[in-house]
CSV table of N, CA and C and ligand atoms in Angstrom, one decimal:
chain,number,residue,atom,x,y,z
A,1,MET,N,-35.3,34.6,96.7
A,1,MET,CA,-36.3,34.0,95.8
A,1,MET,C,-37.5,33.6,96.7
A,2,SER,N,-38.6,33.6,96.1
A,2,SER,CA,-39.8,33.2,96.8
A,2,SER,C,-39.9,31.7,96.9
A,3,ARG,N,-40.7,31.2,97.7
A,3,ARG,CA,-40.9,29.8,97.9
A,3,ARG,C,-41.4,29.1,96.6
A,4,PRO,N,-40.8,28.1,96.2
A,4,PRO,CA,-41.2,27.4,94.9
A,4,PRO,C,-42.6,26.8,95.1
A,5,THR,N,-43.4,27.0,94.1
A,5,THR,CA,-44.8,26.5,94.2
A,5,THR,C,-44.9,25.1,93.7
A,6,ARG,N,-43.9,24.6,93.0
A,6,ARG,CA,-44.0,23.2,92.5
A,6,ARG,C,-43.8,22.2,93.6
A,7,SER,N,-44.2,21.0,93.4
A,7,SER,CA,-44.0,20.0,94.4
A,7,SER,C,-42.5,19.8,94.6
A,8,PRO,N,-42.0,19.8,95.8
A,8,PRO,CA,-40.6,19.7,96.0
A,8,PRO,C,-40.1,18.3,95.7
A,9,LEU,N,-38.9,18.2,95.1
A,9,LEU,CA,-38.2,16.9,94.8
A,9,LEU,C,-36.9,16.9,95.5
A,10,PRO,N,-36.4,15.8,95.8
A,10,PRO,CA,-35.1,15.7,96.4
A,10,PRO,C,-34.0,16.3,95.4
A,11,ALA,N,-33.0,16.9,95.9
A,11,ALA,CA,-32.1,17.6,95.1
A,11,ALA,C,-31.4,16.6,94.1
A,12,ARG,N,-31.1,15.4,94.6
A,12,ARG,CA,-30.4,14.5,93.7
A,12,ARG,C,-31.3,14.0,92.6
A,13,ARG,N,-32.6,13.9,92.9
A,13,ARG,CA,-33.5,13.5,91.9
A,13,ARG,C,-33.6,14.6,90.8
A,14,LEU,N,-33.6,15.9,91.3
A,14,LEU,CA,-33.6,17.0,90.3
A,14,LEU,C,-32.4,16.9,89.4
A,15,GLY,N,-31.3,16.6,90.0
A,15,GLY,CA,-30.1,16.5,89.2
A,15,GLY,C,-30.2,15.4,88.2
A,16,ALA,N,-30.7,14.3,88.6
A,16,ALA,CA,-30.9,13.2,87.7
A,16,ALA,C,-31.8,13.6,86.5
A,17,LEU,N,-32.8,14.4,86.8
A,17,LEU,CA,-33.7,14.8,85.8
A,17,LEU,C,-33.2,15.8,84.9
A,18,ALA,N,-32.1,16.5,85.2
A,18,ALA,CA,-31.7,17.6,84.5
A,18,ALA,C,-31.5,17.3,83.0
A,19,ALA,N,-30.9,16.2,82.7
A,19,ALA,CA,-30.6,15.9,81.3
A,19,ALA,C,-31.9,15.7,80.6
A,20,GLY,N,-32.8,15.0,81.2
A,20,GLY,CA,-34.1,14.7,80.5
A,20,GLY,C,-34.9,16.0,80.3
A,21,LEU,N,-34.8,16.9,81.3
A,21,LEU,CA,-35.6,18.1,81.2
A,21,LEU,C,-35.0,19.0,80.1
A,22,ALA,N,-33.7,19.0,80.0
A,22,ALA,CA,-33.0,19.7,78.9
A,22,ALA,C,-33.5,19.3,77.6
A,23,LEU,N,-33.6,18.0,77.4
A,23,LEU,CA,-34.1,17.4,76.1
A,23,LEU,C,-35.5,17.8,75.9
A,24,ALA,N,-36.3,17.7,77.0
A,24,ALA,CA,-37.7,18.1,76.9
A,24,ALA,C,-37.9,19.5,76.5
A,25,VAL,N,-37.1,20.4,77.0
A,25,VAL,CA,-37.2,21.8,76.7
A,25,VAL,C,-36.9,22.0,75.2
A,26,VAL,N,-35.9,21.3,74.7
A,26,VAL,CA,-35.6,21.4,73.3
A,26,VAL,C,-36.8,21.0,72.5
A,27,VAL,N,-37.3,19.8,72.9
A,27,VAL,CA,-38.4,19.2,72.1
A,27,VAL,C,-39.6,20.1,72.1
A,28,LEU,N,-39.9,20.7,73.3
A,28,LEU,CA,-41.1,21.5,73.4
A,28,LEU,C,-41.0,22.9,72.8
A,29,ALA,N,-39.7,23.3,72.6
A,29,ALA,CA,-39.5,24.7,72.3
A,29,ALA,C,-40.2,25.1,71.0
A,30,GLY,N,-40.4,24.2,70.1
A,30,GLY,CA,-40.9,24.6,68.8
A,30,GLY,C,-42.4,24.9,68.8
A,31,CYS,N,-43.1,24.3,69.8
A,31,CYS,CA,-44.5,24.6,69.7
A,31,CYS,C,-45.1,25.1,71.0
A,32,GLY,N,-44.2,25.8,71.7
A,32,GLY,CA,-44.7,26.4,72.9
A,32,GLY,C,-44.8,25.5,74.1
A,33,SER,N,-44.7,26.0,75.3
A,33,SER,CA,-44.8,25.2,76.4
A,33,SER,C,-46.3,25.1,76.8
A,34,THR,N,-46.6,24.3,77.8
A,34,THR,CA,-47.9,24.0,78.1
A,34,THR,C,-48.7,25.2,78.7
A,35,ASP,N,-47.9,26.1,79.1
A,35,ASP,CA,-48.6,27.3,79.7
A,35,ASP,C,-48.8,28.4,78.6
A,36,LYS,N,-48.5,28.1,77.4
A,36,LYS,CA,-48.7,29.0,76.3
A,36,LYS,C,-49.2,28.3,75.1
A,37,PRO,N,-50.5,27.9,75.2
A,37,PRO,CA,-51.0,27.1,74.1
A,37,PRO,C,-51.1,28.0,72.8
A,38,GLU,N,-51.0,27.3,71.7
A,38,GLU,CA,-51.0,28.0,70.4
A,38,GLU,C,-52.2,27.6,69.6
A,39,GLY,N,-53.2,27.1,70.2
A,39,GLY,CA,-54.4,26.8,69.5
A,39,GLY,C,-54.4,25.4,68.8
A,40,GLY,N,-53.4,24.6,69.2
A,40,GLY,CA,-53.3,23.3,68.6
A,40,GLY,C,-54.5,22.4,68.8
A,41,ALA,N,-55.3,22.7,69.8
A,41,ALA,CA,-56.4,21.8,70.2
A,41,ALA,C,-57.7,22.1,69.3
A,42,THR,N,-57.6,23.1,68.5
A,42,THR,CA,-58.8,23.4,67.7
A,42,THR,C,-58.6,22.8,66.3
A,43,PRO,N,-59.3,21.8,66.0
A,43,PRO,CA,-59.1,21.1,64.7
A,43,PRO,C,-59.6,21.9,63.5
A,44,THR,N,-60.4,22.8,63.7
A,44,THR,CA,-61.0,23.5,62.6
A,44,THR,C,-60.0,24.5,61.9
A,45,THR,N,-58.9,24.9,62.6
A,45,THR,CA,-58.0,25.9,62.1
A,45,THR,C,-57.1,25.2,61.0
A,46,GLY,N,-57.0,24.0,61.1
A,46,GLY,CA,-56.2,23.3,60.1
A,46,GLY,C,-54.8,23.8,60.0
A,47,GLY,N,-53.9,23.4,60.6
A,47,GLY,CA,-52.5,24.0,60.5
A,47,GLY,C,-52.0,24.1,61.9
A,48,ALA,N,-50.8,23.8,62.0
A,48,ALA,CA,-50.1,23.8,63.2
A,48,ALA,C,-49.8,25.2,63.6
A,49,GLY,N,-50.3,26.0,63.0
A,49,GLY,CA,-49.7,27.2,62.9
A,49,GLY,C,-50.1,28.4,63.6
A,50,ALA,N,-49.4,28.7,64.6
A,50,ALA,CA,-49.4,30.0,65.1
A,50,ALA,C,-48.7,30.9,64.0
A,51,SER,N,-49.3,31.9,63.6
A,51,SER,CA,-48.7,32.7,62.5
A,51,SER,C,-47.3,33.3,62.9
A,52,GLY,N,-47.2,33.5,64.2
A,52,GLY,CA,-46.0,34.1,64.7
A,52,GLY,C,-44.8,33.3,64.8
A,53,SER,N,-45.0,31.9,64.9
A,53,SER,CA,-43.8,31.1,65.1
A,53,SER,C,-43.1,30.7,63.8
A,54,PRO,N,-41.9,30.9,63.7
A,54,PRO,CA,-41.2,30.6,62.4
A,54,PRO,C,-41.1,29.1,62.2
A,55,ALA,N,-41.2,28.7,61.0
A,55,ALA,CA,-41.1,27.3,60.7
A,55,ALA,C,-39.7,26.8,61.1
A,56,ARG,N,-39.7,25.6,61.6
A,56,ARG,CA,-38.4,25.0,62.0
A,56,ARG,C,-38.3,23.6,61.5
A,57,THR,N,-37.2,23.3,60.8
A,57,THR,CA,-37.0,22.0,60.3
A,57,THR,C,-36.4,21.1,61.3
A,58,VAL,N,-36.9,19.9,61.4
A,58,VAL,CA,-36.3,18.9,62.3
A,58,VAL,C,-36.1,17.6,61.6
A,59,GLY,N,-35.3,16.8,62.2
A,59,GLY,CA,-35.2,15.4,61.7
A,59,GLY,C,-34.2,15.2,60.6
A,60,ALA,N,-33.3,16.2,60.4
A,60,ALA,CA,-32.3,16.0,59.4
A,60,ALA,C,-31.4,14.9,59.6
A,61,ASP,N,-31.3,14.4,60.8
A,61,ASP,CA,-30.4,13.3,61.1
A,61,ASP,C,-31.1,11.9,61.0
A,62,GLY,N,-32.4,11.9,60.6
A,62,GLY,CA,-33.1,10.6,60.4
A,62,GLY,C,-33.8,10.2,61.7
A,63,THR,N,-33.7,11.0,62.7
A,63,THR,CA,-34.4,10.6,63.9
A,63,THR,C,-35.3,11.8,64.4
A,64,LEU,N,-36.4,11.4,65.0
A,64,LEU,CA,-37.3,12.4,65.6
A,64,LEU,C,-37.7,11.9,66.9
A,65,THR,N,-38.0,12.8,67.8
A,65,THR,CA,-38.6,12.4,69.1
A,65,THR,C,-39.9,13.1,69.2
A,66,ALA,N,-40.9,12.3,69.4
A,66,ALA,CA,-42.3,12.8,69.6
A,66,ALA,C,-42.6,12.7,71.1
A,67,THR,N,-42.8,13.8,71.7
A,67,THR,CA,-43.1,13.9,73.1
A,67,THR,C,-44.6,14.0,73.3
A,68,GLU,N,-45.2,13.1,74.1
A,68,GLU,CA,-46.6,13.1,74.3
A,68,GLU,C,-47.0,13.3,75.8
A,69,ALA,N,-48.1,14.0,75.9
A,69,ALA,CA,-48.6,14.2,77.3
A,69,ALA,C,-50.1,14.4,77.1
A,70,GLU,N,-50.8,14.8,78.2
A,70,GLU,CA,-52.3,15.0,78.1
A,70,GLU,C,-52.5,16.5,77.8
A,71,PHE,N,-53.0,16.9,76.7
A,71,PHE,CA,-53.2,16.1,75.5
A,71,PHE,C,-52.4,16.8,74.4
A,72,SER,N,-51.2,16.4,74.2
A,72,SER,CA,-50.4,17.1,73.2
A,72,SER,C,-49.4,16.1,72.6
A,73,ILE,N,-49.0,16.5,71.4
A,73,ILE,CA,-47.8,15.8,70.8
A,73,ILE,C,-46.9,16.9,70.2
A,74,SER,N,-45.6,16.7,70.5
A,74,SER,CA,-44.7,17.7,70.0
A,74,SER,C,-43.5,17.0,69.4
A,75,ILE,N,-43.0,17.5,68.2
A,75,ILE,CA,-41.8,16.9,67.7
A,75,ILE,C,-40.7,18.0,67.6
A,76,GLY,N,-41.0,19.1,68.2
A,76,GLY,CA,-40.0,20.2,68.3
A,76,GLY,C,-39.8,21.0,67.1
A,77,GLY,N,-40.7,20.9,66.1
A,77,GLY,CA,-40.5,21.7,64.9
A,77,GLY,C,-41.7,21.6,64.1
A,78,ASP,N,-41.7,22.3,62.9
A,78,ASP,CA,-42.9,22.4,62.1
A,78,ASP,C,-42.7,21.6,60.8
A,79,ILE,N,-41.5,21.5,60.3
A,79,ILE,CA,-41.2,20.9,59.0
A,79,ILE,C,-40.2,19.8,59.2
A,80,VAL,N,-40.5,18.7,58.6
A,80,VAL,CA,-39.6,17.5,58.7
A,80,VAL,C,-38.9,17.3,57.3
A,81,ALA,N,-37.7,17.1,57.3
A,81,ALA,CA,-37.0,16.7,56.1
A,81,ALA,C,-37.4,15.3,55.6
A,82,ALA,N,-37.7,15.1,54.3
A,82,ALA,CA,-38.1,13.8,53.8
A,82,ALA,C,-37.0,12.8,54.0
A,83,GLY,N,-37.4,11.6,54.2
A,83,GLY,CA,-36.4,10.5,54.4
A,83,GLY,C,-36.9,9.4,55.3
A,84,PRO,N,-36.1,8.4,55.5
A,84,PRO,CA,-36.4,7.3,56.5
A,84,PRO,C,-36.2,7.8,57.9
A,85,TYR,N,-37.1,7.4,58.8
A,85,TYR,CA,-37.0,7.9,60.2
A,85,TYR,C,-37.1,6.8,61.2
A,86,LEU,N,-36.4,6.9,62.2
A,86,LEU,CA,-36.7,6.2,63.5
A,86,LEU,C,-37.2,7.3,64.4
A,87,ILE,N,-38.5,7.1,64.7
A,87,ILE,CA,-39.2,8.0,65.6
A,87,ILE,C,-39.3,7.4,67.0
A,88,THR,N,-38.8,8.1,67.9
A,88,THR,CA,-38.9,7.7,69.3
A,88,THR,C,-40.1,8.5,69.9
A,89,VAL,N,-41.0,7.7,70.5
A,89,VAL,CA,-42.2,8.3,71.1
A,89,VAL,C,-42.0,8.3,72.6
A,90,ASP,N,-42.0,9.4,73.2
A,90,ASP,CA,-41.7,9.5,74.7
A,90,ASP,C,-43.0,9.9,75.4
A,91,ASN,N,-43.6,9.0,76.1
A,91,ASN,CA,-44.8,9.4,76.8
A,91,ASN,C,-44.5,10.0,78.2
A,92,GLN,N,-44.6,11.3,78.2
A,92,GLN,CA,-44.3,12.0,79.5
A,92,GLN,C,-45.6,12.3,80.2
A,93,GLY,N,-46.7,11.7,79.8
A,93,GLY,CA,-48.0,12.0,80.4
A,93,GLY,C,-48.2,11.0,81.5
A,94,ASN,N,-49.5,11.1,82.0
A,94,ASN,CA,-49.9,10.2,83.1
A,94,ASN,C,-50.9,9.2,82.6
A,95,ALA,N,-51.1,9.1,81.3
A,95,ALA,CA,-52.0,8.2,80.8
A,95,ALA,C,-51.3,7.4,79.7
A,96,THR,N,-51.9,6.3,79.3
A,96,THR,CA,-51.3,5.5,78.2
A,96,THR,C,-51.6,6.2,76.9
A,97,HIS,N,-50.6,6.3,76.0
A,97,HIS,CA,-50.7,6.9,74.7
A,97,HIS,C,-50.1,6.0,73.7
A,98,ASP,N,-50.3,6.3,72.4
A,98,ASP,CA,-49.6,5.7,71.3
A,98,ASP,C,-49.3,6.8,70.3
A,99,LEU,N,-48.7,6.4,69.2
A,99,LEU,CA,-48.5,7.3,68.1
A,99,LEU,C,-48.8,6.6,66.8
A,100,VAL,N,-49.7,7.2,66.0
A,100,VAL,CA,-50.0,6.8,64.7
A,100,VAL,C,-49.5,7.8,63.7
A,101,VAL,N,-48.9,7.3,62.6
A,101,VAL,CA,-48.5,8.2,61.5
A,101,VAL,C,-49.4,7.9,60.4
A,102,ALA,N,-50.1,8.9,59.9
A,102,ALA,CA,-51.1,8.7,58.8
A,102,ALA,C,-51.0,9.7,57.8
A,103,GLN,N,-51.4,9.4,56.6
A,103,GLN,CA,-51.4,10.3,55.5
A,103,GLN,C,-52.7,10.1,54.7
A,104,ASN,N,-53.4,11.2,54.5
A,104,ASN,CA,-54.7,11.1,53.8
A,104,ASN,C,-55.7,10.1,54.4
A,105,GLY,N,-55.6,10.1,55.7
A,105,GLY,CA,-56.5,9.2,56.5
A,105,GLY,C,-56.1,7.8,56.6
A,106,ALA,N,-55.0,7.4,55.9
A,106,ALA,CA,-54.5,6.0,56.0
A,106,ALA,C,-53.4,5.9,56.9
A,107,LYS,N,-53.5,4.9,57.8
A,107,LYS,CA,-52.4,4.7,58.8
A,107,LYS,C,-51.2,4.1,58.0
A,108,ILE,N,-50.0,4.7,58.3
A,108,ILE,CA,-48.8,4.2,57.7
A,108,ILE,C,-47.9,3.5,58.7
A,109,ALA,N,-47.9,3.9,59.9
A,109,ALA,CA,-47.1,3.3,60.9
A,109,ALA,C,-47.7,3.7,62.2
A,110,GLY,N,-47.3,2.9,63.3
A,110,GLY,CA,-47.7,3.3,64.6
A,110,GLY,C,-47.0,2.5,65.6
A,111,THR,N,-47.1,2.9,66.8
A,111,THR,CA,-46.5,2.2,68.0
A,111,THR,C,-47.6,1.4,68.7
A,112,PRO,N,-47.2,0.5,69.5
A,112,PRO,CA,-48.1,-0.1,70.5
A,112,PRO,C,-48.5,0.9,71.5
A,113,SER,N,-49.4,0.6,72.4
A,113,SER,CA,-49.7,1.5,73.5
A,113,SER,C,-48.4,1.7,74.4
A,114,ILE,N,-48.3,2.9,74.8
A,114,ILE,CA,-47.1,3.2,75.6
A,114,ILE,C,-47.5,3.7,77.0
A,115,ALA,N,-47.1,3.0,78.0
A,115,ALA,CA,-47.5,3.3,79.4
A,115,ALA,C,-46.8,4.6,79.8
A,116,PRO,N,-47.4,5.3,80.8
A,116,PRO,CA,-46.8,6.6,81.3
A,116,PRO,C,-45.4,6.4,81.6
A,117,GLY,N,-44.6,7.3,81.2
A,117,GLY,CA,-43.2,7.3,81.5
A,117,GLY,C,-42.3,6.4,80.6
A,118,GLN,N,-43.0,5.7,79.7
A,118,GLN,CA,-42.3,4.7,78.9
A,118,GLN,C,-42.1,5.4,77.5
A,119,SER,N,-41.3,4.7,76.6
A,119,SER,CA,-41.2,5.1,75.3
A,119,SER,C,-41.2,4.0,74.3
A,120,ALA,N,-41.4,4.2,73.1
A,120,ALA,CA,-41.4,3.2,72.0
A,120,ALA,C,-40.9,3.9,70.8
A,121,SER,N,-40.6,3.1,69.8
A,121,SER,CA,-40.1,3.7,68.6
A,121,SER,C,-40.8,3.0,67.4
A,122,LEU,N,-40.8,3.7,66.3
A,122,LEU,CA,-41.3,3.2,65.0
A,122,LEU,C,-40.5,3.7,63.9
A,123,SER,N,-40.4,2.9,62.8
A,123,SER,CA,-39.7,3.2,61.6
A,123,SER,C,-40.7,3.6,60.5
A,124,VAL,N,-40.4,4.7,59.9
A,124,VAL,CA,-41.3,5.1,58.8
A,124,VAL,C,-40.5,5.9,57.8
A,125,THR,N,-40.9,5.8,56.6
A,125,THR,CA,-40.3,6.7,55.6
A,125,THR,C,-41.3,7.8,55.2
A,126,LEU,N,-40.8,9.0,55.5
A,126,LEU,CA,-41.7,10.2,55.2
A,126,LEU,C,-41.3,10.8,53.9
A,127,LYS,N,-42.3,11.0,53.0
A,127,LYS,CA,-42.1,11.6,51.7
A,127,LYS,C,-42.6,13.0,51.8
A,128,PRO,N,-42.2,13.9,50.9
A,128,PRO,CA,-42.8,15.2,50.9
A,128,PRO,C,-44.3,15.2,50.9
A,129,GLY,N,-44.9,16.0,51.7
A,129,GLY,CA,-46.3,16.0,51.8
A,129,GLY,C,-46.7,16.3,53.2
A,130,THR,N,-48.0,16.1,53.5
A,130,THR,CA,-48.5,16.4,54.9
A,130,THR,C,-48.9,15.1,55.6
A,131,TYR,N,-48.5,15.0,56.8
A,131,TYR,CA,-48.9,13.8,57.6
A,131,TYR,C,-49.6,14.2,58.8
A,132,ALA,N,-50.3,13.3,59.4
A,132,ALA,CA,-50.9,13.5,60.7
A,132,ALA,C,-50.3,12.5,61.7
A,133,PHE,N,-49.8,13.1,62.7
A,133,PHE,CA,-49.3,12.3,63.9
A,133,PHE,C,-50.4,12.4,64.9
A,134,TYR,N,-50.9,11.3,65.4
A,134,TYR,CA,-51.9,11.4,66.4
A,134,TYR,C,-51.9,10.2,67.4
A,135,CYS,N,-52.6,10.3,68.5
A,135,CYS,CA,-52.7,9.3,69.4
A,135,CYS,C,-54.1,8.6,69.1
A,136,SER,N,-54.1,7.3,69.0
A,136,SER,CA,-55.4,6.6,68.6
A,136,SER,C,-56.1,6.1,69.8
A,137,ILE,N,-55.7,6.4,71.0
A,137,ILE,CA,-56.3,5.9,72.2
A,137,ILE,C,-57.4,6.8,72.7
A,138,GLY,N,-58.6,6.1,73.0
A,138,GLY,CA,-59.7,6.9,73.5
A,138,GLY,C,-60.1,8.0,72.6
A,139,ASN,N,-60.4,9.1,73.2
A,139,ASN,CA,-60.7,10.3,72.4
A,139,ASN,C,-59.5,11.3,72.4
A,140,HIS,N,-58.3,10.8,72.6
A,140,HIS,CA,-57.2,11.7,72.8
A,140,HIS,C,-56.9,12.5,71.5
A,141,ARG,N,-57.2,12.0,70.4
A,141,ARG,CA,-56.9,12.8,69.2
A,141,ARG,C,-57.8,14.0,69.2
A,142,ALA,N,-59.1,13.8,69.5
A,142,ALA,CA,-60.0,15.0,69.6
A,142,ALA,C,-59.6,15.9,70.7
A,143,MET,N,-59.0,15.4,71.7
A,143,MET,CA,-58.6,16.2,72.9
A,143,MET,C,-57.3,17.1,72.6
A,144,GLY,N,-56.7,16.8,71.4
A,144,GLY,CA,-55.6,17.7,71.1
A,144,GLY,C,-54.3,16.9,70.7
A,145,MET,N,-54.4,15.6,70.8
A,145,MET,CA,-53.2,14.8,70.5
A,145,MET,C,-53.1,14.5,69.0
A,146,GLU,N,-53.0,15.6,68.3
A,146,GLU,CA,-52.9,15.5,66.8
A,146,GLU,C,-52.0,16.6,66.4
A,147,LEU,N,-51.1,16.2,65.5
A,147,LEU,CA,-50.1,17.1,65.0
A,147,LEU,C,-50.0,17.0,63.5
A,148,THR,N,-50.1,18.1,62.8
A,148,THR,CA,-49.9,18.1,61.4
A,148,THR,C,-48.5,18.3,61.1
A,149,VAL,N,-47.9,17.4,60.4
A,149,VAL,CA,-46.5,17.4,60.1
A,149,VAL,C,-46.2,17.6,58.6
A,150,ARG,N,-45.5,18.7,58.3
A,150,ARG,CA,-45.2,19.0,56.9
A,150,ARG,C,-43.8,18.4,56.6
A,151,VAL,N,-43.8,17.6,55.6
A,151,VAL,CA,-42.5,17.0,55.1
A,151,VAL,C,-42.1,17.6,53.8
A,152,SER,N,-40.9,18.0,53.7
A,152,SER,CA,-40.4,18.6,52.5
A,152,SER,C,-39.0,18.2,52.2
B,1,CU,CU1,-53.2,9.4,74.0
């Protein structure tokens, strides 16, 4: 194998991270990894949608994990089953973020500011329709931290 280009980490640290990374991979799988953007940062296209990616329903167990970084939000799927939710927001970025759940421009729920590496949760009942999940800090929403969430 060639020399790894990523910053080296102690082996035991890598081991400790394995579980978290596995979860992150699952969460990120639905909307592509950071090295394969799918146009989510362009607000004019309206739709989370790369036409090629199949819709994937998440949240059937009443929980969602929203993973945030600079500047993206992922919930690991495209369609959320309607119902009450406990949403865990995991800030994996290097800046402070938050998560706001809004519908038709009205804020329904939100977390406090979340420091890098920290997480927070919020409870919200999602009904069939379309919601916006976004970060309300700075200009993060315009930078791409906005996710259109379809609830059915
Ligand atoms: Cu943010």
